[in-house]
Amino acid sequence: MSPDAGPLRGTDLKRHHRGQRRAAPPARRLAFVLENVAYPVNVGSLFRIADACGAEQVVLTGTTPDPTASPTIAKVGRGKHARVRWSRAASATEAIAALRAEGFWAAAVEITAAALPYHAVDYPPAVALVLGNEDHGVTRPALAACDAHVSIPMFGKGASLNVHVAAAVVAYRVLLG
């Protein structure tokens, strides 16, 4: 590695990412369902992650704030809500049913007794990650509507990761296999 190699910026960075997409396109289609995600910082971060992952869509449900009504979402998400297709559904179960009709398999990113380690799942070609409220998680009706529950093993003393961090970890596993 060259000692004077610095971070890529501008056009060089865009070329780098374009080359990566061509050389190794994602193995699967991806969508996010946000169920009652309360904090605008998390919603903005999730839009930024959705864009980075090439997610086809983000579906907002329940009390998840609208990105066009929150300057925090736009700022934290660096305006990615304008780039990623998004919609609103009345409930996560409704969103899951609609995505299933589009060929998606739904996986709740949640710690449950039935959860499989996220890295041990053989994901199908189209996956919708269902992400829940920061304090209460994914609701029981949404969990029941999902095809699987996946969780991230925790090796420290904390019980879980922040919702947007967990989404990024699982999303990249889904995409890269």
mmCIF file of C-alpha atoms in Angstrom:
data_model
loop_
_atom_site.group_PDB
_atom_site.id
_atom_site.type_symbol
_atom_site.label_atom_id
_atom_site.label_comp_id
_atom_site.label_asym_id
_atom_site.label_seq_id
_atom_site.Cartn_x
_atom_site.Cartn_y
_atom_site.Cartn_z
ATOM 1 C CA MET A 1 0.000 0.000 0.000
ATOM 2 C CA SER A 2 1.322 3.387 -0.926
ATOM 3 C CA PRO A 3 2.035 5.507 2.172
ATOM 4 C CA ASP A 4 0.583 8.581 0.461
ATOM 5 C CA ALA A 5 -2.649 6.908 -0.681
ATOM 6 C CA GLY A 6 -5.516 8.952 0.690
ATOM 7 C CA PRO A 7 -9.264 8.510 0.752
ATOM 8 C CA LEU A 8 -11.043 8.707 -2.576
ATOM 9 C CA ARG A 9 -13.198 11.766 -3.161
ATOM 10 C CA GLY A 10 -15.545 13.125 -5.807
ATOM 11 C CA THR A 11 -15.300 11.584 -9.267
ATOM 12 C CA ASP A 12 -12.679 9.032 -8.193
ATOM 13 C CA LEU A 13 -14.987 7.766 -5.461
ATOM 14 C CA LYS A 14 -17.929 7.507 -7.881
ATOM 15 C CA ARG A 15 -15.795 5.556 -10.372
ATOM 16 C CA HIS A 16 -14.624 3.235 -7.601
ATOM 17 C CA HIS A 17 -18.186 2.408 -6.513
ATOM 18 C CA ARG A 18 -19.380 2.005 -10.105
ATOM 19 C CA GLY A 19 -16.551 -0.466 -10.727
ATOM 20 C CA GLN A 20 -17.438 -2.426 -7.590
ATOM 21 C CA ARG A 21 -21.104 -2.675 -8.628
ATOM 22 C CA ARG A 22 -20.130 -3.981 -12.053
ATOM 23 C CA ALA A 23 -17.531 -6.439 -10.745
ATOM 24 C CA ALA A 24 -19.675 -7.928 -7.971
ATOM 25 C CA PRO A 25 -23.362 -6.986 -8.104
ATOM 26 C CA PRO A 26 -25.432 -7.868 -5.019
ATOM 27 C CA ALA A 27 -26.559 -11.489 -4.830
ATOM 28 C CA ARG A 28 -30.090 -10.570 -3.736
ATOM 29 C CA ARG A 29 -32.836 -7.943 -3.899
ATOM 30 C CA LEU A 30 -33.413 -6.028 -0.680
ATOM 31 C CA ALA A 31 -36.181 -3.962 0.932
ATOM 32 C CA PHE A 32 -36.661 -2.514 4.423
ATOM 33 C CA VAL A 33 -39.864 -2.312 6.481
ATOM 34 C CA LEU A 34 -39.594 0.213 9.322
ATOM 35 C CA GLU A 35 -42.173 -0.494 12.015
ATOM 36 C CA ASN A 36 -42.627 2.312 14.540
ATOM 37 C CA VAL A 37 -38.972 3.388 14.324
ATOM 38 C CA ALA A 38 -39.292 6.475 16.524
ATOM 39 C CA TYR A 39 -36.100 8.483 16.268
ATOM 40 C CA PRO A 40 -35.490 10.621 13.181
ATOM 41 C CA VAL A 41 -31.734 9.981 13.472
ATOM 42 C CA ASN A 42 -32.375 6.258 13.055
ATOM 43 C CA VAL A 43 -34.789 6.781 10.163
ATOM 44 C CA GLY A 44 -32.265 9.000 8.378
ATOM 45 C CA SER A 45 -29.500 6.476 9.001
ATOM 46 C CA LEU A 46 -31.708 3.676 7.662
ATOM 47 C CA PHE A 47 -32.337 5.613 4.448
ATOM 48 C CA ARG A 48 -28.602 6.125 4.051
ATOM 49 C CA ILE A 49 -27.997 2.404 4.601
ATOM 50 C CA ALA A 50 -30.798 1.508 2.173
ATOM 51 C CA ASP A 51 -29.134 3.661 -0.475
ATOM 52 C CA ALA A 52 -25.682 2.202 0.232
ATOM 53 C CA CYS A 53 -27.109 -1.323 -0.096
ATOM 54 C CA GLY A 54 -29.049 -0.557 -3.258
ATOM 55 C CA ALA A 55 -32.317 -1.443 -1.523
ATOM 56 C CA GLU A 56 -35.291 -1.342 -3.873
ATOM 57 C CA GLN A 57 -37.571 0.293 -1.349
ATOM 58 C CA VAL A 58 -38.211 1.347 2.223
ATOM 59 C CA VAL A 59 -41.727 0.988 3.632
ATOM 60 C CA LEU A 60 -42.601 3.147 6.646
ATOM 61 C CA THR A 61 -45.286 1.847 8.972
ATOM 62 C CA GLY A 62 -46.984 2.863 12.178
ATOM 63 C CA THR A 63 -45.457 5.866 13.918
ATOM 64 C CA THR A 64 -42.259 5.980 11.844
ATOM 65 C CA PRO A 65 -41.806 9.673 10.939
ATOM 66 C CA ASP A 66 -42.129 10.882 7.359
ATOM 67 C CA PRO A 67 -38.746 11.924 5.930
ATOM 68 C CA THR A 68 -40.221 14.933 4.129
ATOM 69 C CA ALA A 69 -41.516 16.315 7.441
ATOM 70 C CA SER A 70 -38.246 15.978 9.359
ATOM 71 C CA PRO A 71 -35.140 18.032 8.646
ATOM 72 C CA THR A 72 -33.209 15.648 10.926
ATOM 73 C CA ILE A 73 -34.015 12.670 8.697
ATOM 74 C CA ALA A 74 -32.907 14.596 5.612
ATOM 75 C CA LYS A 75 -29.701 15.795 7.288
ATOM 76 C CA VAL A 76 -28.634 12.488 8.857
ATOM 77 C CA GLY A 77 -29.681 10.550 5.757
ATOM 78 C CA ARG A 78 -27.882 13.073 3.526
ATOM 79 C CA GLY A 79 -31.016 13.373 1.408
ATOM 80 C CA LYS A 80 -31.132 9.664 0.526
ATOM 81 C CA HIS A 81 -34.912 9.625 1.065
ATOM 82 C CA ALA A 82 -35.045 11.455 -2.279
ATOM 83 C CA ARG A 83 -33.026 8.697 -3.963
ATOM 84 C CA VAL A 84 -34.489 5.532 -2.404
ATOM 85 C CA ARG A 85 -38.080 4.627 -3.325
ATOM 86 C CA TRP A 86 -40.227 4.748 -0.210
ATOM 87 C CA SER A 87 -43.868 4.455 0.706
ATOM 88 C CA ARG A 88 -46.094 4.267 3.735
ATOM 89 C CA ALA A 89 -48.292 1.347 4.767
ATOM 90 C CA ALA A 90 -50.872 1.301 7.545
ATOM 91 C CA SER A 91 -49.130 -1.588 9.297
ATOM 92 C CA ALA A 92 -46.068 -3.771 9.036
ATOM 93 C CA THR A 93 -48.270 -6.797 8.330
ATOM 94 C CA GLU A 94 -49.793 -4.940 5.368
ATOM 95 C CA ALA A 95 -46.308 -3.986 4.129
ATOM 96 C CA ILE A 96 -45.064 -7.569 4.484
ATOM 97 C CA ALA A 97 -48.051 -8.905 2.517
ATOM 98 C CA ALA A 98 -47.475 -6.363 -0.273
ATOM 99 C CA LEU A 99 -43.763 -7.179 -0.463
ATOM 100 C CA ARG A 100 -44.514 -10.901 -0.438
ATOM 101 C CA ALA A 101 -46.743 -10.315 -3.496
ATOM 102 C CA GLU A 102 -43.640 -8.796 -5.160
ATOM 103 C CA GLY A 103 -41.647 -11.952 -4.411
ATOM 104 C CA PHE A 104 -39.955 -10.873 -1.177
ATOM 105 C CA TRP A 105 -39.292 -13.144 1.800
ATOM 106 C CA ALA A 106 -39.668 -11.317 5.140
ATOM 107 C CA ALA A 107 -37.130 -11.576 7.954
ATOM 108 C CA ALA A 108 -37.626 -9.738 11.238
ATOM 109 C CA VAL A 109 -34.345 -8.506 12.676
ATOM 110 C CA GLU A 110 -35.296 -9.236 16.256
ATOM 111 C CA ILE A 111 -34.195 -11.239 19.280
ATOM 112 C CA THR A 112 -36.836 -13.951 19.757
ATOM 113 C CA ALA A 113 -36.810 -17.558 20.936
ATOM 114 C CA ALA A 114 -37.237 -18.603 17.291
ATOM 115 C CA ALA A 115 -34.507 -16.315 15.911
ATOM 116 C CA LEU A 116 -31.717 -17.813 13.854
ATOM 117 C CA PRO A 117 -28.228 -16.308 13.837
ATOM 118 C CA TYR A 118 -28.282 -13.877 10.891
ATOM 119 C CA HIS A 119 -25.116 -15.377 9.411
ATOM 120 C CA ALA A 120 -26.492 -18.948 9.424
ATOM 121 C CA VAL A 121 -29.511 -18.263 7.189
ATOM 122 C CA ASP A 122 -29.642 -19.251 3.523
ATOM 123 C CA TYR A 123 -31.409 -16.148 2.238
ATOM 124 C CA PRO A 124 -33.644 -16.399 -0.852
ATOM 125 C CA PRO A 125 -33.241 -14.085 -3.884
ATOM 126 C CA ALA A 126 -35.420 -11.242 -2.489
ATOM 127 C CA VAL A 127 -35.418 -10.289 1.197
ATOM 128 C CA ALA A 128 -37.398 -7.682 3.142
ATOM 129 C CA LEU A 129 -35.831 -6.861 6.505
ATOM 130 C CA VAL A 130 -38.424 -5.887 9.105
ATOM 131 C CA LEU A 131 -36.968 -3.473 11.666
ATOM 132 C CA GLY A 132 -38.792 -2.445 14.814
ATOM 133 C CA ASN A 133 -39.039 0.255 17.418
ATOM 134 C CA GLU A 134 -35.892 1.124 19.352
ATOM 135 C CA ASP A 135 -37.395 0.162 22.721
ATOM 136 C CA HIS A 136 -40.113 -2.389 21.944
ATOM 137 C CA GLY A 137 -38.805 -4.079 18.800
ATOM 138 C CA VAL A 138 -40.943 -5.673 16.115
ATOM 139 C CA THR A 139 -44.577 -6.200 17.183
ATOM 140 C CA ARG A 140 -46.044 -9.672 17.658
ATOM 141 C CA PRO A 141 -48.360 -9.388 14.617
ATOM 142 C CA ALA A 142 -45.415 -8.412 12.399
ATOM 143 C CA LEU A 143 -43.267 -11.212 13.843
ATOM 144 C CA ALA A 144 -46.059 -13.685 13.066
ATOM 145 C CA ALA A 145 -46.258 -12.395 9.479
ATOM 146 C CA CYS A 146 -42.526 -12.888 8.855
ATOM 147 C CA ASP A 147 -40.990 -15.968 7.261
ATOM 148 C CA ALA A 148 -38.117 -15.957 9.763
ATOM 149 C CA HIS A 149 -36.581 -14.057 12.648
ATOM 150 C CA VAL A 150 -32.846 -13.342 12.604
ATOM 151 C CA SER A 151 -30.638 -11.965 15.343
ATOM 152 C CA ILE A 152 -27.062 -10.820 15.768
ATOM 153 C CA PRO A 153 -25.062 -12.621 18.466
ATOM 154 C CA MET A 154 -23.883 -10.264 21.205
ATOM 155 C CA PHE A 155 -20.526 -11.016 22.818
ATOM 156 C CA GLY A 156 -20.350 -8.073 25.203
ATOM 157 C CA LYS A 157 -22.622 -7.039 28.030
ATOM 158 C CA GLY A 158 -25.092 -5.070 25.868
ATOM 159 C CA ALA A 159 -28.341 -6.754 24.875
ATOM 160 C CA SER A 160 -28.574 -5.409 21.339
ATOM 161 C CA LEU A 161 -27.293 -3.006 18.701
ATOM 162 C CA ASN A 162 -28.938 0.209 17.571
ATOM 163 C CA VAL A 163 -31.613 -0.513 14.940
ATOM 164 C CA HIS A 164 -29.717 1.106 12.073
ATOM 165 C CA VAL A 165 -26.467 -0.669 12.972
ATOM 166 C CA ALA A 166 -28.276 -4.028 13.118
ATOM 167 C CA ALA A 167 -29.906 -3.270 9.756
ATOM 168 C CA ALA A 168 -26.529 -2.599 8.143
ATOM 169 C CA VAL A 169 -24.951 -5.770 9.531
ATOM 170 C CA VAL A 170 -27.783 -8.024 8.364
ATOM 171 C CA ALA A 171 -28.338 -6.217 5.045
ATOM 172 C CA TYR A 172 -24.746 -6.692 3.945
ATOM 173 C CA ARG A 173 -24.887 -10.362 4.900
ATOM 174 C CA VAL A 174 -28.032 -10.737 2.788
ATOM 175 C CA LEU A 175 -26.451 -8.944 -0.165
ATOM 176 C CA LEU A 176 -23.051 -10.582 -0.117
ATOM 177 C CA GLY A 177 -24.096 -14.059 0.973
#
